[in-house]
Structure formats: C-alpha cells, structure tokens
Coordinates of C-alpha atoms in Angstrom, one line a residue:
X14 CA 55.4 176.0 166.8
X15 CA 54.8 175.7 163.1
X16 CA 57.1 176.8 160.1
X17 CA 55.9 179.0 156.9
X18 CA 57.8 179.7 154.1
X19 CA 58.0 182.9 152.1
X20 CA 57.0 182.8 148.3
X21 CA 59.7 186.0 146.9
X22 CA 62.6 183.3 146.4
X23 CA 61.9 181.7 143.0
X24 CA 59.6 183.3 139.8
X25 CA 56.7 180.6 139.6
X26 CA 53.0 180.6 140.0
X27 CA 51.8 180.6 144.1
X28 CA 50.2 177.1 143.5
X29 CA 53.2 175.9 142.3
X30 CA 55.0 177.0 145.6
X31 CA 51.4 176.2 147.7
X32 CA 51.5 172.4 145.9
X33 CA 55.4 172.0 147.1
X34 CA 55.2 172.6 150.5
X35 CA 52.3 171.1 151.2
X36 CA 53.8 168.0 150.5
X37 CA 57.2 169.0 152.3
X38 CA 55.3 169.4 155.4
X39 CA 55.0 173.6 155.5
X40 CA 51.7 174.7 157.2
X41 CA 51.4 178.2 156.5
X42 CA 53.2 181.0 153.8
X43 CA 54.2 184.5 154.2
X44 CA 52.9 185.4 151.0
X45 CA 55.1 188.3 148.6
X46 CA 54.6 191.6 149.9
X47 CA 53.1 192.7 146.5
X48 CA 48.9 193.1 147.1
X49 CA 49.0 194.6 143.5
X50 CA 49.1 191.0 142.0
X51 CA 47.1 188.8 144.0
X52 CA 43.2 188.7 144.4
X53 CA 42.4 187.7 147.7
X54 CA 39.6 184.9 147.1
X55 CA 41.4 183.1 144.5
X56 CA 44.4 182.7 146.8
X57 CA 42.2 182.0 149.2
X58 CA 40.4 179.2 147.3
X59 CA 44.4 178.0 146.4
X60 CA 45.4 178.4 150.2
X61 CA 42.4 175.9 151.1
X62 CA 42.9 173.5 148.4
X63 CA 46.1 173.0 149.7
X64 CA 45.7 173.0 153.3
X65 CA 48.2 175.9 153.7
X66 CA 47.4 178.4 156.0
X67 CA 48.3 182.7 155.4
X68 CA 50.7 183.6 158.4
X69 CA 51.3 187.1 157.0
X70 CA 53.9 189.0 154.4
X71 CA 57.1 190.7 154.3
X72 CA 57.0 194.1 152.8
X73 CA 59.4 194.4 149.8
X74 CA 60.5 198.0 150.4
X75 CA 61.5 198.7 146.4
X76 CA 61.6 201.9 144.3
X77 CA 59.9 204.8 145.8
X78 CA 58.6 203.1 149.2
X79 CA 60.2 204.6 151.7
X80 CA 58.5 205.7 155.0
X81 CA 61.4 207.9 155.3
X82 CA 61.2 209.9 152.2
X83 CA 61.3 213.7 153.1
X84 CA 58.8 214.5 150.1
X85 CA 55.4 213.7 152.2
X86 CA 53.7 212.6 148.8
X87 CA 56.2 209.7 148.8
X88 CA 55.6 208.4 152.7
X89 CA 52.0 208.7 151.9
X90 CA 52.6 206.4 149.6
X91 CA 54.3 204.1 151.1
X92 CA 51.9 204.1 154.2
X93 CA 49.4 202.9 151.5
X94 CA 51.4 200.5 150.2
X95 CA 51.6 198.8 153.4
X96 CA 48.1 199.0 154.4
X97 CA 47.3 197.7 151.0
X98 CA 49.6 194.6 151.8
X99 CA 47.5 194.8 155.5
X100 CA 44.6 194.5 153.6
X101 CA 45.2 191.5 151.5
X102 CA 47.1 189.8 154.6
X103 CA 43.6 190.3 156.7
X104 CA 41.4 189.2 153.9
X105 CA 43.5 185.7 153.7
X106 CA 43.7 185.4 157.6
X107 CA 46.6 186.2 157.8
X108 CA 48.4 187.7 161.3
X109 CA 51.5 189.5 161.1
X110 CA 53.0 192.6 158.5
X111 CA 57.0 192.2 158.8
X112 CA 57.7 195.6 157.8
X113 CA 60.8 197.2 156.6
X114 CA 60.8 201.1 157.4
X115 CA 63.2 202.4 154.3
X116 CA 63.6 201.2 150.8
X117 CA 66.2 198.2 150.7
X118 CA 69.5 199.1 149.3
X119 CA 69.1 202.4 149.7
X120 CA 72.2 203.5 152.0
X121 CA 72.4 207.1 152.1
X122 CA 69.4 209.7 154.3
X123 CA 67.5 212.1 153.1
X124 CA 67.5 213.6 156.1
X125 CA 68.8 214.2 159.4
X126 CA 68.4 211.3 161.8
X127 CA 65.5 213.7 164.1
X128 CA 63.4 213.8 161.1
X129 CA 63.6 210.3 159.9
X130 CA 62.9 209.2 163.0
X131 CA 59.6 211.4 163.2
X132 CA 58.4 210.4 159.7
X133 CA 59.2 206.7 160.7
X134 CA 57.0 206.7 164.1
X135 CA 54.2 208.5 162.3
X136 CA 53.8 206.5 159.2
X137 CA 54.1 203.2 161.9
X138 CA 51.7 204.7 164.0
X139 CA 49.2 205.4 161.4
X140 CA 49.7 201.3 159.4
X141 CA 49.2 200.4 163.8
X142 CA 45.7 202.1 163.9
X143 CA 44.9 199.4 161.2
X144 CA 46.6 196.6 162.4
X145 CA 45.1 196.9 166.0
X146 CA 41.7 197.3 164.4
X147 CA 42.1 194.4 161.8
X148 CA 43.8 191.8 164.1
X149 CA 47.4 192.1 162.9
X150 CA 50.8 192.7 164.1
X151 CA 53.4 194.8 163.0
X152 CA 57.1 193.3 163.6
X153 CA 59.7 196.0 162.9
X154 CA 62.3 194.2 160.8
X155 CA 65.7 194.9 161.2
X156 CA 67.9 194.2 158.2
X157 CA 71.7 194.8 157.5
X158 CA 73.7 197.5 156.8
X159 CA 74.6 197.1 153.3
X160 CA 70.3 196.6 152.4
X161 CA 69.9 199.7 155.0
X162 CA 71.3 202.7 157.0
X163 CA 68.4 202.8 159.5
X164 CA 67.1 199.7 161.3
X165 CA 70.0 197.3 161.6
X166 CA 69.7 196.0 165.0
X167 CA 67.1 194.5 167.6
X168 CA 67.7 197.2 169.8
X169 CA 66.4 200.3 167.1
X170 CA 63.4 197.8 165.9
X171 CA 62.7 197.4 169.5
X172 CA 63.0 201.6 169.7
X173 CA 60.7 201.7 167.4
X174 CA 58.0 199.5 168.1
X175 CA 58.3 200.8 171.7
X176 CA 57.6 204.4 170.3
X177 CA 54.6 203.3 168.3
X178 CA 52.6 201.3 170.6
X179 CA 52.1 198.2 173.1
X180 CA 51.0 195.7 170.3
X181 CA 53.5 196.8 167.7
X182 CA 55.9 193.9 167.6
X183 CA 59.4 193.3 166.1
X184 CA 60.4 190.4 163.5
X185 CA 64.0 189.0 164.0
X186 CA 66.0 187.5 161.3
X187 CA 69.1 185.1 161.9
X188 CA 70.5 185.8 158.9
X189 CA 71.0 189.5 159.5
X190 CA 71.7 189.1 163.1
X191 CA 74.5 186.9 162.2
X192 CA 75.9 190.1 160.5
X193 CA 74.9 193.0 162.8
X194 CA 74.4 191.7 166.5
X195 CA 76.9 190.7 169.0
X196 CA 75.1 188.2 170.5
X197 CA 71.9 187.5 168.5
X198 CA 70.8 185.5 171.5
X199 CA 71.1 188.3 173.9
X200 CA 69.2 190.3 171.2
X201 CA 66.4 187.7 171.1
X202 CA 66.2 187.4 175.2
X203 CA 65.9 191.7 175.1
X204 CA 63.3 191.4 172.2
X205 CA 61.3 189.3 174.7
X206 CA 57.6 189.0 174.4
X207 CA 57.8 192.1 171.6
X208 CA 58.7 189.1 169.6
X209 CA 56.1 188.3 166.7
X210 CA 57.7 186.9 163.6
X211 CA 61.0 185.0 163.1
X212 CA 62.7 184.5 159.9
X213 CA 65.1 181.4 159.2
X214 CA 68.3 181.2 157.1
X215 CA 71.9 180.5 158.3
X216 CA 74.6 182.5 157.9
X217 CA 75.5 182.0 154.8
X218 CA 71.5 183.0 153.9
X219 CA 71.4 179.0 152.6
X220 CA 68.6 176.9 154.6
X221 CA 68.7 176.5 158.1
X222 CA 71.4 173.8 158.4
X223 CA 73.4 174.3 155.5
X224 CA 75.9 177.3 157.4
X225 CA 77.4 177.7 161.3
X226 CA 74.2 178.9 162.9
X227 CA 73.8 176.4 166.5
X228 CA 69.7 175.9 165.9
X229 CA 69.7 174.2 168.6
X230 CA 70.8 177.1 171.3
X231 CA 68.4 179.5 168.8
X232 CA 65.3 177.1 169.5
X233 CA 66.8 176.6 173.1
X234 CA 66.4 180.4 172.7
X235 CA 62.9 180.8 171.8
X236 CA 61.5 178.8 174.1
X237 CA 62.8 181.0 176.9
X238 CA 61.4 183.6 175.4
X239 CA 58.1 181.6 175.0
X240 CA 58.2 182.3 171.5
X241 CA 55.6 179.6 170.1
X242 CA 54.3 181.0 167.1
X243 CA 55.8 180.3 163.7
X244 CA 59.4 180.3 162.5
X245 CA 59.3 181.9 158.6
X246 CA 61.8 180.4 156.4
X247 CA 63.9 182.8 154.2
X248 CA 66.8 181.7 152.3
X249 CA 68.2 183.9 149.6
X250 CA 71.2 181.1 148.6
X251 CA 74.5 183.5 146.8
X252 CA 74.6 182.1 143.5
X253 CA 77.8 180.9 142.4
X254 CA 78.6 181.6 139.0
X255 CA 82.4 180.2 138.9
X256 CA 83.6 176.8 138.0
X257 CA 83.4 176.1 142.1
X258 CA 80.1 176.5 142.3
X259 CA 78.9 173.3 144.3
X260 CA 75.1 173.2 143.1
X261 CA 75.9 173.7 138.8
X262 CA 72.2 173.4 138.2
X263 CA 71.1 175.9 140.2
X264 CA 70.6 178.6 137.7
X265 CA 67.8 179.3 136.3
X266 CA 68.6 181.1 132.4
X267 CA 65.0 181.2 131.0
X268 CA 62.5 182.4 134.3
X269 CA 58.9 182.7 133.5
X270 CA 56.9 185.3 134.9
X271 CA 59.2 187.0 137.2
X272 CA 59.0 191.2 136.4
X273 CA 62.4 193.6 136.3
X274 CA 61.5 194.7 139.6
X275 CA 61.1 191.2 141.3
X276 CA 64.3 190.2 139.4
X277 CA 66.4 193.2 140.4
X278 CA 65.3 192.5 144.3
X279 CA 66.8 188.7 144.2
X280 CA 69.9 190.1 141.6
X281 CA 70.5 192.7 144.9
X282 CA 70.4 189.9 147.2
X283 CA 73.0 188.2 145.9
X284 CA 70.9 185.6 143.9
X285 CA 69.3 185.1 140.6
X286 CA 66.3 182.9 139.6
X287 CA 67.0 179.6 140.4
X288 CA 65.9 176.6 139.4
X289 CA 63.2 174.1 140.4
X290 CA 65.5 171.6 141.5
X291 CA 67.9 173.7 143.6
X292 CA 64.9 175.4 145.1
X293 CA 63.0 172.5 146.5
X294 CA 66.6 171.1 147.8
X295 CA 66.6 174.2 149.8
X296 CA 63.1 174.1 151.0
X297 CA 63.3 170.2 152.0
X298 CA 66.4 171.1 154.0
X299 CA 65.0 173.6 155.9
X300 CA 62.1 171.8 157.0
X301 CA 64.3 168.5 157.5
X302 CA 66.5 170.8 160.3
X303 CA 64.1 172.3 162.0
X304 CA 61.3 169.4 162.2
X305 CA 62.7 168.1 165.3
X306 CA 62.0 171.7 166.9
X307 CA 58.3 172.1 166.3
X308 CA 57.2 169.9 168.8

C-alpha cells in the first residue's frame, strides 16, 4: 500500500506541494480536480522531477456542476467537466476519478428523488464509457449531509456504482463515515472489492492521528477487504479563530494565488488558507501515523 496526498488544502504552486512530499515520504498526489489550470506535460515534467507519481483527482463539485441539475444544459456540463478532469488524470497516468455526483453544499433537490436518480446513473454511465476505455476508475464518493442531500452513505455510493457498471468503483472517506455510518467498518467490509480509493483524515478532519479514529482496526480493515492500493490523505483542519486556538500560527492572512472560488471551497469546509508551517505539520503527521501500515 502507498499513500498520496491531495493538493486543494493550501493556495501554493504544485511544485511547492510536489517538492514537500517528496521529501516527507508521499509517493503519489491526487491532483485538484480543476483541468482548466494545469497543462498536462508541464505537470508531468514536475511529477518526474520529483519522483511523485499521479494516482488520480477528486472532483470539486462547485457552482453550476451538478450531475443532478434538472436543466439538461447544466448536467451536460458537468458530464464534461468530469471527463475533462478524466482527461488530464489519463494524460498524467493517473488511475482513479473520485467523483462527487451533486454540487457540494448544495442541500436542497431540484427534483424528485426518481429523476435525480435517473440523471445521476446516466451522466455516470456516460463519464464510465470513458473511464473503461481510458484505464480509470470511477469511485462514487459519499460525502456528509450538511456538503450533500444525495450520496451520504456507502450503501447509496455502492447503489450507484452497482447501477452503472461492473468496473465503476466507490471511494470511502473516514472522515465523513465518522459522521454518517454506523459502523464505518461494516460499511468498508459491504464496500468490498468495489473499493478503489480511500481518503484519510480523523474525525475531527485533522491528520490521521491527531482525533479518535482506531487506524489500526481501519487498516486491520483494509486488509480484509484486500484493499492494497493507495490510502489518499485529506485533512481539511477547522480553523480556530478564538484565543483557544491551539496552533496560533496557523492562519494564513495574505494567500497568494488562491481564486474566490478555491477560497470559498476551504471557507465552506470549515477552514481558511493556512499557513506553510501549520500545513506541513499536518502533512508530516499523517505520513508519521500511517507509515507503519504501508508495509
């Protein structure tokens, strides 16, 4: 097993992320789910000068993307938003699309729960056609219920993947299964071998170890599952802006190059730009807890 990190935590250039991991000890990155501002041979040029390798991306489900929209113009959209991220994940090697059906922090339908569910299996079905003929998976992430009203839990991911095809896998996240799942183990064990990505934060959404999470039953876990491939680390860490606030250099007033949209996404996750310090605390202390696991 190997352990990737994703790139949407902290506003700073990719090779400043690429050149900090590498000496941490990372081996691959799920790179921002936003094709629009990467070319694909200069990150791969940065990728090999680094000896980082692409395991895949995270959709970031903003705005108008919405695979459950009820205008068509806006899934057809957001289908081609998601095979534009498909397309820059395959030109970097990548393997895996961790894909968020409906636009994060959007809480009420559009529709009634027959139609959603229609217009979610066809726009998955037709992001699958170029997955299966591009070499990727698809994991149906389920998020919680205050980023999203539709996929919350294991079970619907699993529903969903099982309604799209054989190869279309789901991603589990412990952070959100600590919220939503009665026993996130159980969950994992009924996931099974539909299993293709695995995001890592506790519960508290600081790095693995820093919360209540028992990693040890959750690798335990994995390999009876036989879950070998890569464990994706994504901590969000809830800024504290109060006089208790444990880490007071943490954050970050003046952030370079991070747009209203990328800002908005951490502000909703209950985080802010943070600073270079606090950020590669967090990103040593995740790969310092689950080292030991990787063997």
């Amino acid at each position: 097993m190997q352990i990737a990190i994703h790139n949407w935590m902290r506003a700073e250039t990719l090779e400043s992320t690429l050149q900090r991991i590498s000496g941490l000890g990372y081996t691959h990155l799920e790179i921002q789910g936003a094709p629009e501002s990467y070319k694909s041979s200069e990150v791969k040029e940065l990728l090999e000068k680094y000896q980082i390798q692409c395991w895949g991306s995270v959709t970031l489900m903003l705005e108008e993307r919405n695979l459950l929209a009820k205008n068509p113009d806006q899934r057809k959209r957001s289908v081609q938003y998601v095979l534009d991220l498909g397309q820059l994940v395959a030109d970097l090697g990548g393997k895996v699309i961790s894909l968020v059906p409906g636009t994060v922090g959007k809480i009420i339908p559009d529709a009634r729960p027959e139609e959603e569910w229609e217009w979610a299996v066809e726009g998955v079905k037709e992001i699958y056609k170029f997955t299966e003929a591009n070499g990727l998976k698809i994991g149906i992430e389920p998020i919680n219920r205050f980023e999203t009203y539709f996929i919350n839990r294991g079970a619907q991911a699993l529903a969903l993947a099982e309604a799209v095809g054989p190869n279309c896998g789901v991603c589990l996240d412990t952070f959100h299964m600590n919220i939503e799942e009665v026993d996130l183990f159980d969950t994992m064990k009924q996931v099974g071998s539909r299993l293709v990505n695995f995001h890592v934060a506790d519960n508290n959404r600081m790095a693995p170890g820093m919360g209540k999470l028992d990693w040890k039953r959750i690798m335990s876990t994995l390999k009876e599952i036989e879950y070998d491939q890569v464990l994706s680390v994504e901590f969000c860490p809830p800024i504290d802006r109060t006089p208790a606030n444990p880490y007071p250099n943490s954050i970050d007033e003046a952030p370079e190059g991070l747009s209203p949209e990328q800002l908005k996404f951490l502000q909703d996750h209950g985080s802010t730009a943070v600073t270079e310090e606090f950020y590669t605390m967090l990103t040593q202390r995740s790969i310092d807890q689950l080292k030991p696991y990787l063997q």
